[in-house]
Every structure is written in structure tokens, then in C-alpha cells.
PDB file of N, CA and C in Angstrom:
ATOM      1  N   MET A   8     -26.986  14.842  13.541  1.00  0.00           N
ATOM      2  CA  MET A   8     -26.665  13.549  14.105  1.00  0.00           C
ATOM      3  C   MET A   8     -27.122  12.428  13.177  1.00  0.00           C
ATOM      4  N   ALA A   9     -28.227  12.647  12.449  1.00  0.00           N
ATOM      5  CA  ALA A   9     -28.734  11.622  11.544  1.00  0.00           C
ATOM      6  C   ALA A   9     -27.782  11.415  10.378  1.00  0.00           C
ATOM      7  N   GLY A  10     -27.111  12.483   9.944  1.00  0.00           N
ATOM      8  CA  GLY A  10     -26.146  12.367   8.857  1.00  0.00           C
ATOM      9  C   GLY A  10     -24.950  11.519   9.251  1.00  0.00           C
ATOM     10  N   THR A  11     -24.516  11.659  10.489  1.00  0.00           N
ATOM     11  CA  THR A  11     -23.385  10.873  10.978  1.00  0.00           C
ATOM     12  C   THR A  11     -23.748   9.393  11.063  1.00  0.00           C
ATOM     13  N   ALA A  12     -24.957   9.102  11.534  1.00  0.00           N
ATOM     14  CA  ALA A  12     -25.392   7.704  11.633  1.00  0.00           C
ATOM     15  C   ALA A  12     -25.509   7.085  10.241  1.00  0.00           C
ATOM     16  N   GLY A  13     -26.002   7.848   9.283  1.00  0.00           N
ATOM     17  CA  GLY A  13     -26.107   7.347   7.913  1.00  0.00           C
ATOM     18  C   GLY A  13     -24.733   7.117   7.302  1.00  0.00           C
ATOM     19  N   ALA A  14     -23.799   8.027   7.585  1.00  0.00           N
ATOM     20  CA  ALA A  14     -22.448   7.874   7.061  1.00  0.00           C
ATOM     21  C   ALA A  14     -21.758   6.661   7.675  1.00  0.00           C
ATOM     22  N   LEU A  15     -21.978   6.439   8.973  1.00  0.00           N
ATOM     23  CA  LEU A  15     -21.383   5.261   9.623  1.00  0.00           C
ATOM     24  C   LEU A  15     -21.968   3.969   9.069  1.00  0.00           C
ATOM     25  N   ALA A  16     -23.277   3.957   8.827  1.00  0.00           N
ATOM     26  CA  ALA A  16     -23.913   2.763   8.265  1.00  0.00           C
ATOM     27  C   ALA A  16     -23.396   2.503   6.852  1.00  0.00           C
ATOM     28  N   LEU A  17     -23.232   3.564   6.075  1.00  0.00           N
ATOM     29  CA  LEU A  17     -22.711   3.420   4.720  1.00  0.00           C
ATOM     30  C   LEU A  17     -21.285   2.881   4.749  1.00  0.00           C
ATOM     31  N   GLU A  18     -20.460   3.419   5.622  1.00  0.00           N
ATOM     32  CA  GLU A  18     -19.069   2.962   5.724  1.00  0.00           C
ATOM     33  C   GLU A  18     -19.002   1.509   6.192  1.00  0.00           C
ATOM     34  N   ARG A  19     -19.869   1.128   7.120  1.00  0.00           N
ATOM     35  CA  ARG A  19     -19.907  -0.255   7.588  1.00  0.00           C
ATOM     36  C   ARG A  19     -20.308  -1.199   6.450  1.00  0.00           C
ATOM     37  N   ASP A  20     -21.308  -0.787   5.646  1.00  0.00           N
ATOM     38  CA  ASP A  20     -21.722  -1.615   4.514  1.00  0.00           C
ATOM     39  C   ASP A  20     -20.622  -1.724   3.460  1.00  0.00           C
ATOM     40  N   ARG A  21     -19.930  -0.609   3.204  1.00  0.00           N
ATOM     41  CA  ARG A  21     -18.836  -0.632   2.233  1.00  0.00           C
ATOM     42  C   ARG A  21     -17.721  -1.571   2.699  1.00  0.00           C
ATOM     43  N   ALA A  22     -17.392  -1.515   3.979  1.00  0.00           N
ATOM     44  CA  ALA A  22     -16.349  -2.389   4.514  1.00  0.00           C
ATOM     45  C   ALA A  22     -16.787  -3.846   4.456  1.00  0.00           C
ATOM     46  N   ARG A  23     -18.026  -4.110   4.798  1.00  0.00           N
ATOM     47  CA  ARG A  23     -18.546  -5.485   4.801  1.00  0.00           C
ATOM     48  C   ARG A  23     -18.524  -6.078   3.389  1.00  0.00           C
ATOM     49  N   PHE A  24     -19.030  -5.320   2.406  1.00  0.00           N
ATOM     50  CA  PHE A  24     -19.086  -5.847   1.046  1.00  0.00           C
ATOM     51  C   PHE A  24     -17.702  -5.908   0.401  1.00  0.00           C
ATOM     52  N   GLY A  25     -16.823  -4.982   0.751  1.00  0.00           N
ATOM     53  CA  GLY A  25     -15.454  -5.052   0.252  1.00  0.00           C
ATOM     54  C   GLY A  25     -14.734  -6.281   0.773  1.00  0.00           C
ATOM     55  N   LEU A  26     -14.906  -6.551   2.057  1.00  0.00           N
ATOM     56  CA  LEU A  26     -14.293  -7.737   2.647  1.00  0.00           C
ATOM     57  C   LEU A  26     -14.878  -9.011   2.049  1.00  0.00           C
ATOM     58  N   MET A  27     -16.186  -9.033   1.828  1.00  0.00           N
ATOM     59  CA  MET A  27     -16.810 -10.201   1.201  1.00  0.00           C
ATOM     60  C   MET A  27     -16.265 -10.424  -0.200  1.00  0.00           C
ATOM     61  N   ALA A  28     -16.069  -9.348  -0.953  1.00  0.00           N
ATOM     62  CA  ALA A  28     -15.525  -9.474  -2.307  1.00  0.00           C
ATOM     63  C   ALA A  28     -14.114 -10.058  -2.276  1.00  0.00           C
ATOM     64  N   VAL A  29     -13.299  -9.595  -1.330  1.00  0.00           N
ATOM     65  CA  VAL A  29     -11.930 -10.117  -1.224  1.00  0.00           C
ATOM     66  C   VAL A  29     -11.950 -11.585  -0.812  1.00  0.00           C
ATOM     67  N   VAL A  30     -12.774 -11.941   0.146  1.00  0.00           N
ATOM     68  CA  VAL A  30     -12.832 -13.337   0.613  1.00  0.00           C
ATOM     69  C   VAL A  30     -13.322 -14.252  -0.504  1.00  0.00           C
ATOM     70  N   PHE A  31     -14.383 -13.862  -1.208  1.00  0.00           N
ATOM     71  CA  PHE A  31     -14.894 -14.708  -2.291  1.00  0.00           C
ATOM     72  C   PHE A  31     -13.904 -14.799  -3.446  1.00  0.00           C
ATOM     73  N   SER A  32     -13.199 -13.721  -3.739  1.00  0.00           N
ATOM     74  CA  SER A  32     -12.179 -13.764  -4.786  1.00  0.00           C
ATOM     75  C   SER A  32     -11.038 -14.699  -4.389  1.00  0.00           C
ATOM     76  N   ASN A  33     -10.620 -14.614  -3.137  1.00  0.00           N
ATOM     77  CA  ASN A  33      -9.554 -15.506  -2.660  1.00  0.00           C
ATOM     78  C   ASN A  33      -9.999 -16.964  -2.712  1.00  0.00           C
ATOM     79  N   LEU A  34     -11.243 -17.230  -2.346  1.00  0.00           N
ATOM     80  CA  LEU A  34     -11.753 -18.602  -2.427  1.00  0.00           C
ATOM     81  C   LEU A  34     -11.819 -19.088  -3.868  1.00  0.00           C
ATOM     82  N   ALA A  35     -12.194 -18.205  -4.785  1.00  0.00           N
ATOM     83  CA  ALA A  35     -12.239 -18.585  -6.194  1.00  0.00           C
ATOM     84  C   ALA A  35     -10.836 -18.890  -6.720  1.00  0.00           C
ATOM     85  N   ILE A  36      -9.871 -18.068  -6.356  1.00  0.00           N
ATOM     86  CA  ILE A  36      -8.487 -18.315  -6.792  1.00  0.00           C
ATOM     87  C   ILE A  36      -7.991 -19.639  -6.230  1.00  0.00           C
ATOM     88  N   ALA A  37      -8.255 -19.878  -4.949  1.00  0.00           N
ATOM     89  CA  ALA A  37      -7.821 -21.136  -4.335  1.00  0.00           C
ATOM     90  C   ALA A  37      -8.516 -22.331  -4.987  1.00  0.00           C
ATOM     91  N   GLY A  38      -9.796 -22.201  -5.291  1.00  0.00           N
ATOM     92  CA  GLY A  38     -10.525 -23.287  -5.942  1.00  0.00           C
ATOM     93  C   GLY A  38      -9.983 -23.610  -7.330  1.00  0.00           C
ATOM     94  N   VAL A  39      -9.706 -22.575  -8.102  1.00  0.00           N
ATOM     95  CA  VAL A  39      -9.149 -22.795  -9.440  1.00  0.00           C
ATOM     96  C   VAL A  39      -7.756 -23.407  -9.345  1.00  0.00           C
ATOM     97  N   ALA A  40      -6.957 -22.963  -8.386  1.00  0.00           N
ATOM     98  CA  ALA A  40      -5.615 -23.525  -8.218  1.00  0.00           C
ATOM     99  C   ALA A  40      -5.690 -24.992  -7.822  1.00  0.00           C
ATOM    100  N   LEU A  41      -6.584 -25.319  -6.899  1.00  0.00           N
ATOM    101  CA  LEU A  41      -6.729 -26.719  -6.493  1.00  0.00           C
ATOM    102  C   LEU A  41      -7.240 -27.593  -7.637  1.00  0.00           C
ATOM    103  N   PHE A  42      -8.171 -27.074  -8.421  1.00  0.00           N
ATOM    104  CA  PHE A  42      -8.662 -27.819  -9.580  1.00  0.00           C
ATOM    105  C   PHE A  42      -7.528 -28.044 -10.588  1.00  0.00           C
ATOM    106  N   GLY A  43      -6.716 -27.001 -10.785  1.00  0.00           N
ATOM    107  CA  GLY A  43      -5.592 -27.141 -11.706  1.00  0.00           C
ATOM    108  C   GLY A  43      -4.575 -28.155 -11.212  1.00  0.00           C
ATOM    109  N   VAL A  44      -4.295 -28.158  -9.932  1.00  0.00           N
ATOM    110  CA  VAL A  44      -3.349 -29.131  -9.365  1.00  0.00           C
ATOM    111  C   VAL A  44      -3.922 -30.544  -9.478  1.00  0.00           C
ATOM    112  N   TRP A  45      -5.209 -30.681  -9.253  1.00  0.00           N
ATOM    113  CA  TRP A  45      -5.855 -31.993  -9.355  1.00  0.00           C
ATOM    114  C   TRP A  45      -5.789 -32.525 -10.789  1.00  0.00           C
ATOM    115  N   ARG A  46      -5.930 -31.632 -11.776  1.00  0.00           N
ATOM    116  CA  ARG A  46      -5.919 -32.054 -13.172  1.00  0.00           C
ATOM    117  C   ARG A  46      -4.516 -32.318 -13.711  1.00  0.00           C
ATOM    118  N   LEU A  47      -3.488 -31.878 -12.994  1.00  0.00           N
ATOM    119  CA  LEU A  47      -2.113 -32.056 -13.494  1.00  0.00           C
ATOM    120  C   LEU A  47      -1.584 -33.464 -13.279  1.00  0.00           C
ATOM    121  N   ASP A  48      -2.191 -34.235 -12.438  1.00  0.00           N
ATOM    122  CA  ASP A  48      -1.825 -35.635 -12.200  1.00  0.00           C
ATOM    123  C   ASP A  48      -0.354 -35.828 -11.845  1.00  0.00           C
ATOM    124  N   GLY A  49       0.156 -35.033 -10.920  1.00  0.00           N
ATOM    125  CA  GLY A  49       1.482 -35.284 -10.377  1.00  0.00           C
ATOM    126  C   GLY A  49       2.643 -34.589 -11.056  1.00  0.00           C
ATOM    127  N   ASP A  50       2.425 -33.676 -11.976  1.00  0.00           N
ATOM    128  CA  ASP A  50       3.537 -32.935 -12.588  1.00  0.00           C
ATOM    129  C   ASP A  50       3.984 -31.864 -11.595  1.00  0.00           C
ATOM    130  N   LYS A  51       5.012 -32.198 -10.834  1.00  0.00           N
ATOM    131  CA  LYS A  51       5.423 -31.358  -9.697  1.00  0.00           C
ATOM    132  C   LYS A  51       5.890 -29.967 -10.126  1.00  0.00           C
ATOM    133  N   ALA A  52       6.597 -29.857 -11.235  1.00  0.00           N
ATOM    134  CA  ALA A  52       7.133 -28.558 -11.654  1.00  0.00           C
ATOM    135  C   ALA A  52       6.004 -27.576 -11.962  1.00  0.00           C
ATOM    136  N   VAL A  53       4.971 -28.049 -12.617  1.00  0.00           N
ATOM    137  CA  VAL A  53       3.863 -27.163 -12.966  1.00  0.00           C
ATOM    138  C   VAL A  53       2.995 -26.878 -11.739  1.00  0.00           C
ATOM    139  N   MET A  54       2.863 -27.871 -10.857  1.00  0.00           N
ATOM    140  CA  MET A  54       2.077 -27.657  -9.637  1.00  0.00           C
ATOM    141  C   MET A  54       2.680 -26.553  -8.774  1.00  0.00           C
ATOM    142  N   VAL A  55       3.999 -26.525  -8.673  1.00  0.00           N
ATOM    143  CA  VAL A  55       4.657 -25.483  -7.887  1.00  0.00           C
ATOM    144  C   VAL A  55       4.358 -24.113  -8.485  1.00  0.00           C
ATOM    145  N   GLY A  56       4.396 -24.009  -9.794  1.00  0.00           N
ATOM    146  CA  GLY A  56       4.083 -22.739 -10.451  1.00  0.00           C
ATOM    147  C   GLY A  56       2.653 -22.301 -10.232  1.00  0.00           C
ATOM    148  N   VAL A  57       1.720 -23.234 -10.323  1.00  0.00           N
ATOM    149  CA  VAL A  57       0.298 -22.910 -10.121  1.00  0.00           C
ATOM    150  C   VAL A  57       0.051 -22.467  -8.682  1.00  0.00           C
ATOM    151  N   LEU A  58       0.598 -23.206  -7.729  1.00  0.00           N
ATOM    152  CA  LEU A  58       0.377 -22.862  -6.328  1.00  0.00           C
ATOM    153  C   LEU A  58       1.067 -21.554  -5.949  1.00  0.00           C
ATOM    154  N   THR A  59       2.245 -21.316  -6.498  1.00  0.00           N
ATOM    155  CA  THR A  59       2.945 -20.062  -6.229  1.00  0.00           C
ATOM    156  C   THR A  59       2.162 -18.875  -6.783  1.00  0.00           C
ATOM    157  N   SER A  60       1.646 -19.017  -7.983  1.00  0.00           N
ATOM    158  CA  SER A  60       0.852 -17.940  -8.581  1.00  0.00           C
ATOM    159  C   SER A  60      -0.419 -17.687  -7.782  1.00  0.00           C
ATOM    160  N   ALA A  61      -1.070 -18.754  -7.341  1.00  0.00           N
ATOM    161  CA  ALA A  61      -2.290 -18.586  -6.550  1.00  0.00           C
ATOM    162  C   ALA A  61      -1.987 -17.897  -5.224  1.00  0.00           C
ATOM    163  N   PHE A  62      -0.914 -18.300  -4.567  1.00  0.00           N
ATOM    164  CA  PHE A  62      -0.535 -17.659  -3.300  1.00  0.00           C
ATOM    165  C   PHE A  62      -0.226 -16.186  -3.513  1.00  0.00           C
ATOM    166  N   THR A  63       0.478 -15.866  -4.592  1.00  0.00           N
ATOM    167  CA  THR A  63       0.811 -14.473  -4.890  1.00  0.00           C
ATOM    168  C   THR A  63      -0.446 -13.655  -5.147  1.00  0.00           C
ATOM    169  N   ALA A  64      -1.384 -14.204  -5.889  1.00  0.00           N
ATOM    170  CA  ALA A  64      -2.628 -13.483  -6.188  1.00  0.00           C
ATOM    171  C   ALA A  64      -3.444 -13.243  -4.921  1.00  0.00           C
ATOM    172  N   VAL A  65      -3.552 -14.250  -4.076  1.00  0.00           N
ATOM    173  CA  VAL A  65      -4.327 -14.116  -2.839  1.00  0.00           C
ATOM    174  C   VAL A  65      -3.677 -13.100  -1.904  1.00  0.00           C
ATOM    175  N   SER A  66      -2.373 -13.199  -1.729  1.00  0.00           N
ATOM    176  CA  SER A  66      -1.711 -12.268  -0.805  1.00  0.00           C
ATOM    177  C   SER A  66      -1.714 -10.843  -1.350  1.00  0.00           C
ATOM    178  N   SER A  67      -1.567 -10.673  -2.653  1.00  0.00           N
ATOM    179  CA  SER A  67      -1.597  -9.329  -3.236  1.00  0.00           C
ATOM    180  C   SER A  67      -2.969  -8.692  -3.081  1.00  0.00           C
ATOM    181  N   MET A  68      -4.014  -9.465  -3.338  1.00  0.00           N
ATOM    182  CA  MET A  68      -5.370  -8.919  -3.241  1.00  0.00           C
ATOM    183  C   MET A  68      -5.702  -8.561  -1.796  1.00  0.00           C
ATOM    184  N   THR A  69      -5.347  -9.413  -0.871  1.00  0.00           N
ATOM    185  CA  THR A  69      -5.630  -9.145   0.536  1.00  0.00           C
ATOM    186  C   THR A  69      -4.844  -7.940   1.035  1.00  0.00           C
ATOM    187  N   THR A  70      -3.577  -7.862   0.675  1.00  0.00           N
ATOM    188  CA  THR A  70      -2.752  -6.736   1.097  1.00  0.00           C
ATOM    189  C   THR A  70      -3.254  -5.429   0.500  1.00  0.00           C
ATOM    190  N   ALA A  71      -3.646  -5.456  -0.754  1.00  0.00           N
ATOM    191  CA  ALA A  71      -4.171  -4.247  -1.388  1.00  0.00           C
ATOM    192  C   ALA A  71      -5.450  -3.780  -0.690  1.00  0.00           C
ATOM    193  N   TYR A  72      -6.341  -4.706  -0.392  1.00  0.00           N
ATOM    194  CA  TYR A  72      -7.587  -4.327   0.283  1.00  0.00           C
ATOM    195  C   TYR A  72      -7.305  -3.717   1.651  1.00  0.00           C
ATOM    196  N   LEU A  73      -6.446  -4.377   2.422  1.00  0.00           N
ATOM    197  CA  LEU A  73      -6.159  -3.869   3.766  1.00  0.00           C
ATOM    198  C   LEU A  73      -5.436  -2.518   3.721  1.00  0.00           C
ATOM    199  N   GLY A  74      -4.542  -2.338   2.759  1.00  0.00           N
ATOM    200  CA  GLY A  74      -3.843  -1.062   2.623  1.00  0.00           C
ATOM    201  C   GLY A  74      -4.782   0.063   2.230  1.00  0.00           C
ATOM    202  N   ILE A  75      -5.644  -0.190   1.261  1.00  0.00           N
ATOM    203  CA  ILE A  75      -6.599   0.826   0.830  1.00  0.00           C
ATOM    204  C   ILE A  75      -7.562   1.153   1.961  1.00  0.00           C
ATOM    205  N   LYS A  76      -7.986   0.160   2.692  1.00  0.00           N
ATOM    206  CA  LYS A  76      -8.913   0.384   3.805  1.00  0.00           C
ATOM    207  C   LYS A  76      -8.252   1.205   4.908  1.00  0.00           C
ATOM    208  N   ALA A  77      -7.000   0.922   5.210  1.00  0.00           N
ATOM    209  CA  ALA A  77      -6.297   1.674   6.248  1.00  0.00           C
ATOM    210  C   ALA A  77      -6.129   3.135   5.855  1.00  0.00           C
ATOM    211  N   VAL A  78      -5.759   3.384   4.619  1.00  0.00           N
ATOM    212  CA  VAL A  78      -5.597   4.764   4.153  1.00  0.00           C
ATOM    213  C   VAL A  78      -6.936   5.480   4.143  1.00  0.00           C
ATOM    214  N   SER A  79      -7.980   4.790   3.738  1.00  0.00           N
ATOM    215  CA  SER A  79      -9.314   5.388   3.721  1.00  0.00           C
ATOM    216  C   SER A  79      -9.771   5.749   5.129  1.00  0.00           C
ATOM    217  N   ASN A  80      -9.540   4.864   6.082  1.00  0.00           N
ATOM    218  CA  ASN A  80      -9.927   5.149   7.467  1.00  0.00           C
ATOM    219  C   ASN A  80      -9.141   6.322   8.038  1.00  0.00           C
ATOM    220  N   THR A  81      -7.863   6.382   7.718  1.00  0.00           N
ATOM    221  CA  THR A  81      -7.038   7.488   8.201  1.00  0.00           C
ATOM    222  C   THR A  81      -7.499   8.809   7.612  1.00  0.00           C
ATOM    223  N   ALA A  82      -7.756   8.822   6.312  1.00  0.00           N
ATOM    224  CA  ALA A  82      -8.212  10.047   5.661  1.00  0.00           C
ATOM    225  C   ALA A  82      -9.573  10.479   6.202  1.00  0.00           C
ATOM    226  N   GLN A  83     -10.439   9.525   6.450  1.00  0.00           N
ATOM    227  CA  GLN A  83     -11.756   9.860   6.985  1.00  0.00           C
ATOM    228  C   GLN A  83     -11.658  10.420   8.397  1.00  0.00           C
ATOM    229  N   SER A  84     -10.788   9.863   9.214  1.00  0.00           N
ATOM    230  CA  SER A  84     -10.663  10.375  10.582  1.00  0.00           C
ATOM    231  C   SER A  84     -10.076  11.780  10.589  1.00  0.00           C
ATOM    232  N   PHE A  85      -9.153  12.082   9.688  1.00  0.00           N
ATOM    233  CA  PHE A  85      -8.621  13.446   9.601  1.00  0.00           C
ATOM    234  C   PHE A  85      -9.668  14.409   9.063  1.00  0.00           C
ATOM    235  N   ALA A  86     -10.476  13.952   8.116  1.00  0.00           N
ATOM    236  CA  ALA A  86     -11.506  14.816   7.537  1.00  0.00           C
ATOM    237  C   ALA A  86     -12.587  15.143   8.560  1.00  0.00           C
ATOM    238  N   MET A  87     -12.869  14.217   9.461  1.00  0.00           N
ATOM    239  CA  MET A  87     -13.900  14.455  10.475  1.00  0.00           C
ATOM    240  C   MET A  87     -13.352  15.190  11.689  1.00  0.00           C
ATOM    241  N   GLY A  88     -12.055  15.440  11.701  1.00  0.00           N
ATOM    242  CA  GLY A  88     -11.460  16.181  12.801  1.00  0.00           C
ATOM    243  C   GLY A  88     -11.054  15.314  13.968  1.00  0.00           C
ATOM    244  N   ASP A  89     -11.054  13.998  13.793  1.00  0.00           N
ATOM    245  CA  ASP A  89     -10.656  13.103  14.879  1.00  0.00           C
ATOM    246  C   ASP A  89      -9.149  12.952  14.962  1.00  0.00           C
ATOM    247  N   GLY A  90      -8.450  13.323  13.899  1.00  0.00           N
ATOM    248  CA  GLY A  90      -7.007  13.131  13.855  1.00  0.00           C
ATOM    249  C   GLY A  90      -6.289  14.203  14.654  1.00  0.00           C
ATOM    250  N   GLU A  91      -5.028  13.979  14.870  1.00  0.00           N
ATOM    251  CA  GLU A  91      -4.202  14.914  15.612  1.00  0.00           C
ATOM    252  C   GLU A  91      -3.917  16.129  14.732  1.00  0.00           C
ATOM    253  N   ALA A  92      -4.102  17.313  15.286  1.00  0.00           N
ATOM    254  CA  ALA A  92      -3.874  18.532  14.520  1.00  0.00           C
ATOM    255  C   ALA A  92      -2.382  18.731  14.315  1.00  0.00           C
ATOM    256  N   ARG A  93      -2.049  19.212  13.146  1.00  0.00           N
ATOM    257  CA  ARG A  93      -0.646  19.466  12.847  1.00  0.00           C
ATOM    258  C   ARG A  93      -0.320  20.909  13.165  1.00  0.00           C
ATOM    259  N   GLY A  94       0.779  21.111  13.809  1.00  0.00           N
ATOM    260  CA  GLY A  94       1.246  22.450  14.110  1.00  0.00           C
ATOM    261  C   GLY A  94       2.512  22.725  13.334  1.00  0.00           C
ATOM    262  N   PRO A  95       3.036  23.933  13.469  1.00  0.00           N
ATOM    263  CA  PRO A  95       4.295  24.200  12.773  1.00  0.00           C
ATOM    264  C   PRO A  95       5.407  23.350  13.366  1.00  0.00           C
ATOM    265  N   SER A  96       6.193  22.787  12.512  1.00  0.00           N
ATOM    266  CA  SER A  96       7.259  21.921  13.002  1.00  0.00           C
ATOM    267  C   SER A  96       8.454  22.765  13.422  1.00  0.00           C
ATOM    268  N   ALA A  97       9.137  22.274  14.423  1.00  0.00           N
ATOM    269  CA  ALA A  97      10.316  22.980  14.915  1.00  0.00           C
ATOM    270  C   ALA A  97      11.463  22.761  13.939  1.00  0.00           C
ATOM    271  N   PRO A  98      12.272  23.774  13.718  1.00  0.00           N
ATOM    272  CA  PRO A  98      13.395  23.573  12.788  1.00  0.00           C
ATOM    273  C   PRO A  98      14.378  22.558  13.355  1.00  0.00           C
ATOM    274  N   THR A  99      14.847  21.700  12.505  1.00  0.00           N
ATOM    275  CA  THR A  99      15.751  20.650  12.955  1.00  0.00           C
ATOM    276  C   THR A  99      17.213  21.038  12.803  1.00  0.00           C
ATOM    277  N   ALA A 100      17.502  21.976  11.921  1.00  0.00           N
ATOM    278  CA  ALA A 100      18.894  22.376  11.716  1.00  0.00           C
ATOM    279  C   ALA A 100      18.927  23.876  11.454  1.00  0.00           C
ATOM    280  N   ALA A 101      20.091  24.442  11.638  1.00  0.00           N
ATOM    281  CA  ALA A 101      20.264  25.864  11.364  1.00  0.00           C
ATOM    282  C   ALA A 101      20.172  26.099   9.864  1.00  0.00           C
ATOM    283  N   PRO A 102      19.693  27.258   9.459  1.00  0.00           N
ATOM    284  CA  PRO A 102      19.602  27.519   8.025  1.00  0.00           C
ATOM    285  C   PRO A 102      20.998  27.513   7.399  1.00  0.00           C
ATOM    286  N   PRO A 103      21.094  27.171   6.135  1.00  0.00           N
ATOM    287  CA  PRO A 103      22.409  27.097   5.499  1.00  0.00           C
ATOM    288  C   PRO A 103      23.054  28.477   5.402  1.00  0.00           C
ATOM    289  N   VAL A 104      24.354  28.489   5.565  1.00  0.00           N
ATOM    290  CA  VAL A 104      25.118  29.727   5.495  1.00  0.00           C
ATOM    291  C   VAL A 104      25.700  29.835   4.091  1.00  0.00           C
ATOM    292  N   ALA A 105      25.578  31.013   3.500  1.00  0.00           N
ATOM    293  CA  ALA A 105      26.101  31.221   2.156  1.00  0.00           C
ATOM    294  C   ALA A 105      27.625  31.208   2.188  1.00  0.00           C
ATOM    295  N   PRO A 106      28.245  30.612   1.186  1.00  0.00           N
ATOM    296  CA  PRO A 106      29.707  30.588   1.155  1.00  0.00           C
ATOM    297  C   PRO A 106      30.245  31.997   0.892  1.00  0.00           C
ATOM    298  N   PRO A 107      31.459  32.278   1.338  1.00  0.00           N
ATOM    299  CA  PRO A 107      32.011  33.611   1.092  1.00  0.00           C
ATOM    300  C   PRO A 107      32.189  33.838  -0.404  1.00  0.00           C
ATOM    301  N   THR A 108      31.939  35.071  -0.797  1.00  0.00           N
ATOM    302  CA  THR A 108      32.074  35.383  -2.215  1.00  0.00           C
ATOM    303  C   THR A 108      33.533  35.657  -2.545  1.00  0.00           C
ATOM    304  N   VAL A 109      33.992  35.095  -3.607  1.00  0.00           N
ATOM    305  CA  VAL A 109      35.364  35.272  -4.072  1.00  0.00           C
ATOM    306  C   VAL A 109      35.286  35.886  -5.453  1.00  0.00           C
ATOM    307  N   THR A 110      35.988  36.979  -5.637  1.00  0.00           N
ATOM    308  CA  THR A 110      35.985  37.604  -6.962  1.00  0.00           C
ATOM    309  C   THR A 110      36.957  36.850  -7.843  1.00  0.00           C
ATOM    310  N   PRO A 111      36.486  36.428  -8.993  1.00  0.00           N
ATOM    311  CA  PRO A 111      37.388  35.674  -9.865  1.00  0.00           C
ATOM    312  C   PRO A 111      38.469  36.590 -10.439  1.00  0.00           C
ATOM    313  N   GLY A 112      39.636  36.088 -10.519  1.00  0.00           N
ATOM    314  CA  GLY A 112      40.753  36.820 -11.090  1.00  0.00           C
ATOM    315  C   GLY A 112      41.648  35.857 -11.840  1.00  0.00           C
ATOM    316  N   PRO A 113      42.688  36.371 -12.433  1.00  0.00           N
ATOM    317  CA  PRO A 113      43.585  35.458 -13.163  1.00  0.00           C
ATOM    318  C   PRO A 113      44.331  34.565 -12.188  1.00  0.00           C
ATOM    319  N   PRO A 114      44.674  33.373 -12.605  1.00  0.00           N
ATOM    320  CA  PRO A 114      45.412  32.481 -11.714  1.00  0.00           C
ATOM    321  C   PRO A 114      46.813  33.019 -11.456  1.00  0.00           C
ATOM    322  N   GLU A 115      47.363  32.671 -10.322  1.00  0.00           N
ATOM    323  CA  GLU A 115      48.710  33.116  -9.975  1.00  0.00           C
ATOM    324  C   GLU A 115      49.718  32.434 -10.880  1.00  0.00           C
ATOM    325  N   GLN A 116      50.773  33.188 -11.222  1.00  0.00           N
ATOM    326  CA  GLN A 116      51.824  32.639 -12.084  1.00  0.00           C
ATOM    327  C   GLN A 116      52.807  31.825 -11.240  1.00  0.00           C
ATOM    328  N   ARG A 117      53.181  30.680 -11.729  1.00  0.00           N
ATOM    329  CA  ARG A 117      54.159  29.851 -11.033  1.00  0.00           C
ATOM    330  C   ARG A 117      55.528  30.068 -11.669  1.00  0.00           C
ATOM    331  N   THR A 118      56.497  30.157 -10.834  1.00  0.00           N
ATOM    332  CA  THR A 118      57.856  30.296 -11.344  1.00  0.00           C
ATOM    333  C   THR A 118      58.604  28.997 -11.137  1.00  0.00           C
ATOM    334  N   PRO A 119      59.432  28.606 -12.099  1.00  0.00           N
ATOM    335  CA  PRO A 119      60.150  27.332 -11.976  1.00  0.00           C
ATOM    336  C   PRO A 119      61.258  27.352 -10.991  1.00  0.00           C
TER     337      PRO A 119
END
């Protein structure tokens, strides 16, 4: 039982620090983007590019973290036996039937 409590505490700490890393990284990206927009002094074309890149970086990092975390949680639950057991799947279609064998021979002659 002590091993399970230690594993849960470790997983909680990993999730907490991973989330903190993503949040601080997103804040840093947003801060740099805002500083860049402030320094551009109204150049709208470049501001759109900077803000679009910052939004893409923030959304990609957040999505990657959440995806990796979801897969990790799923794998951990299956490894601990909490997941649904897989049984043999029922066949969905009849097995394929072999085509009839035809012995090759010369082609038939056509008469005009």
C-alpha cells in the first residue's frame, strides 16, 4: 500500500510541475509577443504575424501537454489493471472465399 501512495504522490508532482512548466512557457511566449507588438509602433502587417505565431506556439504547447498527459493516464490505468479487459473480438464478416480455379488454356479461335 505504501508503494501505491508513493506512486500517486510522484504522479501528482509530475502533473503539477508539468502544468506549471506549460503555464510559465505560455506566459513567456505571450510576454515576448506583447513586447514585440509594443516595439513595432503600429506596423499592422508584422503585428498580425507576431500574434499569430504566438497563438500557434501557445496552442501547440498546451495541446501537446494535454495529449501526452491523457495518453500517459490511459496507459497507467491499463498497466494497473483499472482499464477494461480486452476479450476476443467477434468476427465482423465471413472469411473470404477463394475464387474458383481455372486452368489456363489457349484462347478460343474466332471465325470471321
